[in-house]
């Protein structure tokens, strides 16, 4: 690790695009499979890692949903979340707003409260034991009908104090945001904030629909915005953040090579981009590894690194006073 890599590790950061199910490392997958008497279709941790070669989002999702089957009890969800928070602590990630996919679990008979209680208990311990603040976001699976999302929203109502926002994830192509306008409107009425995956594999039109119809506070991914210059201008003007996930984009072949990635181009143009890890157990790295991969391939400057970290707090759902404190700390690092 060189001096700049050390600097990137030590930089205080917020992570705004992380699927808890995507932080399930093969070692924990094996441990939970044993604990819950589940047989995995792999003989070893190495065999699992070797299977993580994807040519697109769907390739990955098929394996990711299979991996999530080992999560059964409240303690499993606690352990999953806690392992992620320990990684955050080691990389000076100070605030997190992770996603979870309730339908992946409720559809296999795991109750909503098992999932939320396990995750929430770990997040509370993350605050008290590791000093990491957090808000939780629940995502609707867009490959399932909107009616199923409505049902999930209903189940979430008793947990409003534990869930700040709703999101939209899973297979993007062929599942446009407008299919979910009704359930997002209902969620907003219930007091939830909104975010959505758009413009990862899907076209710029999906980003516009997420902004106009789902009233999102952030776009998850959004890198295909560059195909529509007027949309890029709009994003600069409205400063709606993009939660970009560089290693994910390479693993899922959104860009062929990190040298082709557009994140620093968007940053320099004035789009509020942030760096995130998406599904770190599957894509080869957490926050610091993502910063390092971008730094090495695209010659990120110290000023750009600080701006990206600043953006991560500014794009968060933290109250303005806390955002200000983090931004002041980061400005002092120039
Ligand atoms: N679920 C987990 N990771 C995802 C991604 N990168 N895109 C869409 N859905 C996801
Ligand atoms: Zn994602």
Short mmCIF file of C-alpha atoms and ligand atoms in Angstrom, two decimals:
data_model
loop_
_atom_site.label_atom_id
_atom_site.label_comp_id
_atom_site.label_asym_id
_atom_site.label_seq_id
_atom_site.Cartn_x
_atom_site.Cartn_y
_atom_site.Cartn_z
CA UNK A 1 0.00 0.00 0.00
CA UNK A 2 1.56 3.33 -1.08
CA UNK A 3 1.10 6.69 0.67
CA UNK A 4 -1.87 7.66 -1.48
CA UNK A 5 -3.56 4.31 -0.87
CA UNK A 6 -3.05 4.86 2.88
CA UNK A 7 -4.53 8.35 2.51
CA UNK A 8 -7.60 6.86 0.76
CA UNK A 9 -8.02 4.29 3.53
CA UNK A 10 -7.82 6.95 6.23
CA UNK A 11 -10.15 9.39 4.48
CA UNK A 12 -13.46 9.56 6.39
CA UNK A 13 -16.13 8.23 4.03
CA UNK A 14 -19.85 7.46 3.80
CA UNK A 15 -21.19 4.47 1.88
CA UNK A 16 -24.59 4.97 0.22
CA UNK A 17 -24.86 2.01 -2.16
CA UNK A 18 -24.29 -1.33 -0.49
CA UNK A 19 -26.53 -4.39 -0.60
CA UNK A 20 -26.15 -6.23 2.71
CA UNK A 21 -26.82 -9.53 0.93
CA UNK A 22 -23.93 -8.61 -1.39
CA UNK A 23 -21.54 -8.34 1.55
CA UNK A 24 -21.92 -12.06 2.32
CA UNK A 25 -18.34 -13.35 2.08
CA UNK A 26 -17.88 -17.01 1.06
CA UNK A 27 -16.43 -17.81 4.52
CA UNK A 28 -19.59 -16.62 6.27
CA UNK A 29 -21.74 -18.30 3.59
CA UNK A 30 -20.10 -21.61 4.49
CA UNK A 31 -20.44 -21.01 8.21
CA UNK A 32 -24.16 -20.15 7.95
CA UNK A 33 -24.80 -23.09 5.61
CA UNK A 34 -23.34 -25.43 8.25
CA UNK A 35 -25.18 -23.73 11.09
CA UNK A 36 -28.51 -24.03 9.23
CA UNK A 37 -27.88 -27.50 7.76
CA UNK A 38 -27.98 -26.28 4.17
CA UNK A 39 -25.95 -27.95 1.42
CA UNK A 40 -24.15 -25.51 -0.87
CA UNK A 41 -23.41 -26.43 -4.49
CA UNK A 42 -19.71 -25.70 -3.79
CA UNK A 43 -17.01 -27.72 -2.00
CA UNK A 44 -14.88 -24.85 -0.77
CA UNK A 45 -14.52 -21.11 -0.30
CA UNK A 46 -12.10 -21.12 -3.25
CA UNK A 47 -14.70 -22.84 -5.46
CA UNK A 48 -17.26 -20.18 -4.55
CA UNK A 49 -14.84 -17.36 -5.38
CA UNK A 50 -13.91 -19.05 -8.67
CA UNK A 51 -17.60 -19.05 -9.65
CA UNK A 52 -17.77 -15.25 -9.38
CA UNK A 53 -17.26 -14.50 -13.08
CA UNK A 54 -20.10 -12.53 -14.60
CA UNK A 55 -20.81 -11.16 -18.05
CA UNK A 56 -23.80 -9.02 -17.03
CA UNK A 57 -26.09 -8.08 -14.14
CA UNK A 58 -28.40 -11.11 -14.52
CA UNK A 59 -25.45 -13.54 -14.35
CA UNK A 60 -24.54 -12.04 -11.01
CA UNK A 61 -28.09 -11.83 -9.65
CA UNK A 62 -28.65 -15.56 -10.24
CA UNK A 63 -25.70 -16.41 -7.96
CA UNK A 64 -26.43 -13.61 -5.48
CA UNK A 65 -30.01 -14.77 -4.80
CA UNK A 66 -28.77 -18.35 -4.40
CA UNK A 67 -26.15 -17.23 -1.86
CA UNK A 68 -28.78 -15.40 0.20
CA UNK A 69 -30.56 -18.71 0.93
CA UNK A 70 -28.15 -19.42 3.80
CA UNK A 71 -29.59 -16.43 5.71
CA UNK A 72 -32.30 -17.90 7.94
CA UNK A 73 -32.32 -16.55 11.50
CA UNK A 74 -32.21 -13.14 13.12
CA UNK A 75 -28.66 -13.97 14.26
CA UNK A 76 -27.65 -14.69 10.64
CA UNK A 77 -28.80 -11.22 9.58
CA UNK A 78 -27.02 -9.75 12.59
CA UNK A 79 -23.77 -11.56 11.73
CA UNK A 80 -23.97 -10.50 8.08
CA UNK A 81 -24.48 -6.84 8.98
CA UNK A 82 -21.88 -6.88 11.75
CA UNK A 83 -19.22 -8.34 9.44
CA UNK A 84 -19.87 -5.49 7.00
CA UNK A 85 -19.61 -2.88 9.75
CA UNK A 86 -16.28 -4.30 10.90
CA UNK A 87 -14.96 -3.85 7.35
CA UNK A 88 -16.24 -0.27 7.43
CA UNK A 89 -14.46 0.42 10.71
CA UNK A 90 -11.16 -0.84 9.25
CA UNK A 91 -11.54 1.52 6.26
CA UNK A 92 -12.71 4.61 8.16
CA UNK A 93 -16.22 4.46 6.71
CA UNK A 94 -18.08 6.61 9.23
CA UNK A 95 -21.64 6.54 7.96
CA UNK A 96 -23.57 3.90 5.97
CA UNK A 97 -27.00 3.69 4.33
CA UNK A 98 -27.21 0.02 3.35
CA UNK A 99 -29.90 -1.68 1.27
CA UNK A 100 -31.64 -4.93 1.96
CA UNK A 101 -34.05 -6.89 -0.25
CA UNK A 102 -36.94 -8.07 1.98
CA UNK A 103 -38.62 -10.06 -0.81
CA UNK A 104 -35.54 -12.27 -1.28
CA UNK A 105 -36.20 -13.51 2.25
CA UNK A 106 -39.97 -13.25 2.77
CA UNK A 107 -40.54 -15.20 -0.48
CA UNK A 108 -38.68 -18.15 1.11
CA UNK A 109 -40.66 -18.01 4.32
CA UNK A 110 -38.34 -15.86 6.47
CA UNK A 111 -40.40 -13.25 8.29
CA UNK A 112 -39.92 -9.54 7.71
CA UNK A 113 -39.25 -8.94 11.41
CA UNK A 114 -36.49 -11.61 11.54
CA UNK A 115 -34.68 -9.75 8.77
CA UNK A 116 -35.18 -6.19 10.02
CA UNK A 117 -34.55 -6.98 13.67
CA UNK A 118 -31.25 -8.76 12.93
CA UNK A 119 -30.00 -5.98 10.68
CA UNK A 120 -31.19 -3.18 12.98
CA UNK A 121 -29.62 -4.69 16.07
CA UNK A 122 -26.24 -4.85 14.31
CA UNK A 123 -26.60 -1.29 13.03
CA UNK A 124 -27.37 -0.10 16.58
CA UNK A 125 -24.24 -1.91 17.84
CA UNK A 126 -22.31 -0.32 14.96
CA UNK A 127 -23.20 3.08 16.39
CA UNK A 128 -22.38 2.28 20.01
CA UNK A 129 -19.35 -0.02 19.56
CA UNK A 130 -17.77 1.26 16.33
CA UNK A 131 -19.05 4.86 16.11
CA UNK A 132 -20.61 4.24 12.68
CA UNK A 133 -23.92 6.02 12.07
CA UNK A 134 -26.47 4.48 9.72
CA UNK A 135 -29.86 4.59 8.04
CA UNK A 136 -31.44 1.52 6.48
CA UNK A 137 -33.04 1.39 3.00
CA UNK A 138 -35.35 -1.38 1.79
CA UNK A 139 -35.40 -2.17 -1.92
CA UNK A 140 -38.25 -3.54 -4.00
CA UNK A 141 -37.24 -6.22 -6.51
CA UNK A 142 -38.17 -4.89 -9.95
CA UNK A 143 -38.32 -8.31 -11.61
CA UNK A 144 -41.40 -8.97 -9.44
CA UNK A 145 -44.79 -7.25 -9.97
CA UNK A 146 -45.66 -3.92 -8.40
CA UNK A 147 -48.36 -5.68 -6.36
CA UNK A 148 -45.62 -7.62 -4.53
CA UNK A 149 -43.85 -4.32 -3.77
CA UNK A 150 -47.11 -2.95 -2.33
CA UNK A 151 -47.32 -6.00 -0.10
CA UNK A 152 -43.74 -5.44 1.06
CA UNK A 153 -44.47 -1.76 1.78
CA UNK A 154 -47.40 -2.86 3.93
CA UNK A 155 -45.13 -5.18 5.91
CA UNK A 156 -42.64 -2.35 6.45
CA UNK A 157 -45.12 0.08 8.00
CA UNK A 158 -44.57 -1.09 11.62
CA UNK A 159 -40.80 -0.54 11.06
CA UNK A 160 -40.94 3.07 9.86
CA UNK A 161 -38.59 4.09 12.68
CA UNK A 162 -35.96 1.62 11.38
CA UNK A 163 -36.23 2.20 7.60
CA UNK A 164 -35.59 5.66 6.15
CA UNK A 165 -36.14 5.06 2.45
CA UNK A 166 -37.29 2.67 -0.24
CA UNK A 167 -35.24 1.76 -3.31
CA UNK A 168 -35.56 -0.28 -6.49
CA UNK A 169 -33.07 -2.96 -7.54
CA UNK A 170 -32.59 -6.32 -9.35
CA UNK A 171 -32.85 -6.85 -13.14
CA UNK A 172 -32.99 -3.39 -14.70
CA UNK A 173 -33.53 -4.01 -18.42
CA UNK A 174 -37.20 -4.40 -19.27
CA UNK A 175 -38.28 -3.23 -15.80
CA UNK A 176 -38.56 0.56 -16.08
CA UNK A 177 -39.17 2.83 -13.08
CA UNK A 178 -42.63 3.78 -14.34
CA UNK A 179 -43.84 0.27 -13.47
CA UNK A 180 -43.35 1.21 -9.80
CA UNK A 181 -44.71 4.76 -9.73
CA UNK A 182 -47.76 3.79 -7.66
CA UNK A 183 -45.88 2.03 -4.89
CA UNK A 184 -43.28 4.81 -4.70
CA UNK A 185 -46.07 7.38 -4.36
CA UNK A 186 -47.58 5.30 -1.54
CA UNK A 187 -44.16 5.03 0.15
CA UNK A 188 -43.65 8.80 -0.05
CA UNK A 189 -47.12 9.30 1.48
CA UNK A 190 -46.03 7.09 4.35
CA UNK A 191 -42.99 9.28 4.95
CA UNK A 192 -40.25 7.23 3.26
CA UNK A 193 -37.56 8.89 1.15
CA UNK A 194 -36.89 7.30 -2.26
CA UNK A 195 -33.87 6.16 -4.29
CA UNK A 196 -33.66 3.85 -7.33
CA UNK A 197 -31.15 1.92 -9.40
CA UNK A 198 -31.20 3.45 -12.88
CA UNK A 199 -28.77 3.79 -15.76
CA UNK A 200 -26.57 0.84 -14.75
CA UNK A 201 -27.59 -1.40 -17.67
CA UNK A 202 -30.77 0.51 -18.47
CA UNK A 203 -30.95 3.59 -20.72
CA UNK A 204 -30.85 7.28 -19.68
CA UNK A 205 -34.65 7.33 -20.01
CA UNK A 206 -34.84 5.20 -16.85
CA UNK A 207 -32.84 7.85 -14.96
CA UNK A 208 -35.31 10.52 -16.07
CA UNK A 209 -38.25 8.34 -15.03
CA UNK A 210 -36.66 7.75 -11.60
CA UNK A 211 -36.29 11.52 -11.14
CA UNK A 212 -39.70 12.50 -12.52
CA UNK A 213 -41.94 9.62 -11.48
CA UNK A 214 -40.28 8.11 -8.40
CA UNK A 215 -39.06 11.47 -7.02
CA UNK A 216 -35.74 9.97 -6.00
CA UNK A 217 -33.25 11.77 -3.78
CA UNK A 218 -30.38 9.81 -5.37
CA UNK A 219 -29.81 7.69 -8.47
CA UNK A 220 -28.02 4.39 -7.81
CA UNK A 221 -25.37 3.89 -10.51
CA UNK A 222 -26.59 6.36 -13.17
CA UNK A 223 -23.40 6.06 -15.24
CA UNK A 224 -25.32 5.76 -18.54
CA UNK A 225 -26.44 9.40 -18.10
CA UNK A 226 -23.52 10.38 -20.35
CA UNK A 227 -25.46 9.09 -23.36
CA UNK A 228 -27.85 12.04 -22.92
CA UNK A 229 -25.96 15.36 -22.64
CA UNK A 230 -29.12 17.25 -21.64
CA UNK A 231 -29.59 14.82 -18.74
CA UNK A 232 -26.00 15.37 -17.60
CA UNK A 233 -26.67 19.13 -17.61
CA UNK A 234 -29.83 18.55 -15.58
CA UNK A 235 -27.96 16.40 -13.02
CA UNK A 236 -25.36 19.14 -12.66
CA UNK A 237 -28.10 21.71 -12.13
CA UNK A 238 -30.24 19.78 -9.65
CA UNK A 239 -27.26 18.13 -7.89
CA UNK A 240 -29.11 14.84 -7.41
CA UNK A 241 -26.28 12.47 -6.45
CA UNK A 242 -25.22 9.34 -8.35
CA UNK A 243 -24.03 6.48 -6.17
CA UNK A 244 -21.43 5.00 -8.51
CA UNK A 245 -19.90 1.55 -7.94
CA UNK A 246 -16.66 1.26 -9.95
CA UNK A 247 -15.56 -2.34 -9.26
CA UNK A 248 -19.14 -3.53 -9.73
CA UNK A 249 -19.27 -1.82 -13.13
CA UNK A 250 -16.15 -3.67 -14.27
CA UNK A 251 -17.24 -7.06 -12.87
CA UNK A 252 -20.65 -6.74 -14.59
CA UNK A 253 -19.12 -5.45 -17.83
CA UNK A 254 -20.82 -2.03 -17.77
CA UNK A 255 -17.31 -0.73 -18.68
CA UNK A 256 -14.68 -2.98 -20.18
CA UNK A 257 -11.80 -1.58 -18.20
CA UNK A 258 -11.47 0.80 -15.23
CA UNK A 259 -9.55 3.15 -17.55
CA UNK A 260 -12.81 3.58 -19.49
CA UNK A 261 -14.85 4.51 -16.40
CA UNK A 262 -16.54 7.93 -16.47
CA UNK A 263 -16.67 8.72 -12.75
CA UNK A 264 -13.92 11.36 -12.67
CA UNK A 265 -15.20 12.90 -15.91
CA UNK A 266 -18.62 13.32 -14.26
CA UNK A 267 -17.00 14.64 -11.05
CA UNK A 268 -15.03 17.27 -12.94
CA UNK A 269 -18.12 18.35 -14.87
CA UNK A 270 -19.92 18.99 -11.56
CA UNK A 271 -22.19 15.94 -11.22
CA UNK A 272 -22.45 14.93 -7.54
CA UNK A 273 -20.92 11.45 -7.86
CA UNK A 274 -19.91 9.20 -4.97
CA UNK A 275 -17.88 5.97 -4.75
CA UNK A 276 -19.52 2.83 -3.32
CA UNK A 277 -18.98 -0.91 -3.28
CA UNK A 278 -22.45 -2.34 -4.24
CA UNK A 279 -21.84 -6.06 -3.53
CA UNK A 280 -18.27 -6.19 -2.21
CA UNK A 281 -18.14 -9.93 -1.49
CA UNK A 282 -18.86 -10.60 -5.17
CA UNK A 283 -17.01 -7.75 -6.87
CA UNK A 284 -13.62 -7.86 -5.19
CA UNK A 285 -13.57 -4.94 -2.82
CA UNK A 286 -15.05 -2.66 -0.22
CA UNK A 287 -14.87 1.15 -0.14
CA UNK A 288 -11.10 1.56 -0.01
CA UNK A 289 -10.52 -0.98 -2.80
CA UNK A 290 -12.97 0.95 -4.96
CA UNK A 291 -11.20 4.25 -4.27
CA UNK A 292 -7.83 2.61 -4.99
CA UNK A 293 -9.01 1.00 -8.24
CA UNK A 294 -10.24 4.38 -9.52
CA UNK A 295 -7.15 6.20 -8.27
CA UNK A 296 -4.76 3.80 -10.00
CA UNK A 297 -6.62 3.55 -13.32
CA UNK A 298 -7.69 7.18 -13.68
CA UNK A 299 -4.94 9.06 -11.82
CA UNK A 300 -7.24 10.53 -9.20
CA UNK A 301 -5.78 13.59 -7.47
CA UNK A 302 -5.86 14.19 -3.73
CA UNK A 303 -8.35 17.03 -4.32
CA UNK A 304 -10.65 14.69 -6.30
CA UNK A 305 -10.46 12.06 -3.55
CA UNK A 306 -11.45 14.64 -0.94
CA UNK A 307 -14.28 15.91 -3.14
CA UNK A 308 -15.61 12.36 -3.58
CA UNK A 309 -15.54 11.81 0.19
CA UNK A 310 -17.22 15.18 0.74
CA UNK A 311 -19.91 14.23 -1.79
CA UNK A 312 -20.54 10.99 0.09
CA UNK A 313 -21.58 12.88 3.22
CA UNK A 314 -23.42 15.61 1.32
CA UNK A 315 -25.39 12.98 -0.63
CA UNK A 316 -26.35 11.13 2.56
CA UNK A 317 -29.57 11.49 4.55
CA UNK A 318 -27.68 12.82 7.58
CA UNK A 319 -29.03 16.06 9.09
CA UNK A 320 -27.41 19.24 7.71
CA UNK A 321 -25.44 19.91 10.91
CA UNK A 322 -23.71 16.50 10.72
CA UNK A 323 -23.00 16.88 7.01
CA UNK A 324 -21.37 20.22 7.76
CA UNK A 325 -19.13 18.72 10.44
CA UNK A 326 -17.84 16.00 8.08
CA UNK A 327 -17.33 18.41 5.20
CA UNK A 328 -15.32 20.76 7.45
CA UNK A 329 -13.13 17.83 8.57
CA UNK A 330 -12.51 16.85 4.96
CA UNK A 331 -11.75 20.40 3.83
CA UNK A 332 -9.04 20.49 6.50
CA UNK A 333 -7.33 17.53 4.79
CA UNK A 334 -6.36 19.53 1.67
N1 LIG B 1 -28.86 -6.09 -6.43
C1 LIG B 1 -27.65 -6.22 -5.89
N2 LIG B 1 -26.74 -5.58 -6.63
C2 LIG B 1 -27.39 -5.01 -7.66
C3 LIG B 1 -27.00 -4.21 -8.77
N3 LIG B 1 -25.73 -3.86 -8.98
N4 LIG B 1 -27.95 -3.82 -9.63
C4 LIG B 1 -29.22 -4.17 -9.45
N5 LIG B 1 -29.64 -4.91 -8.44
C5 LIG B 1 -28.73 -5.34 -7.54
ZN1 LIG B 2 -26.73 -1.90 -6.36
#
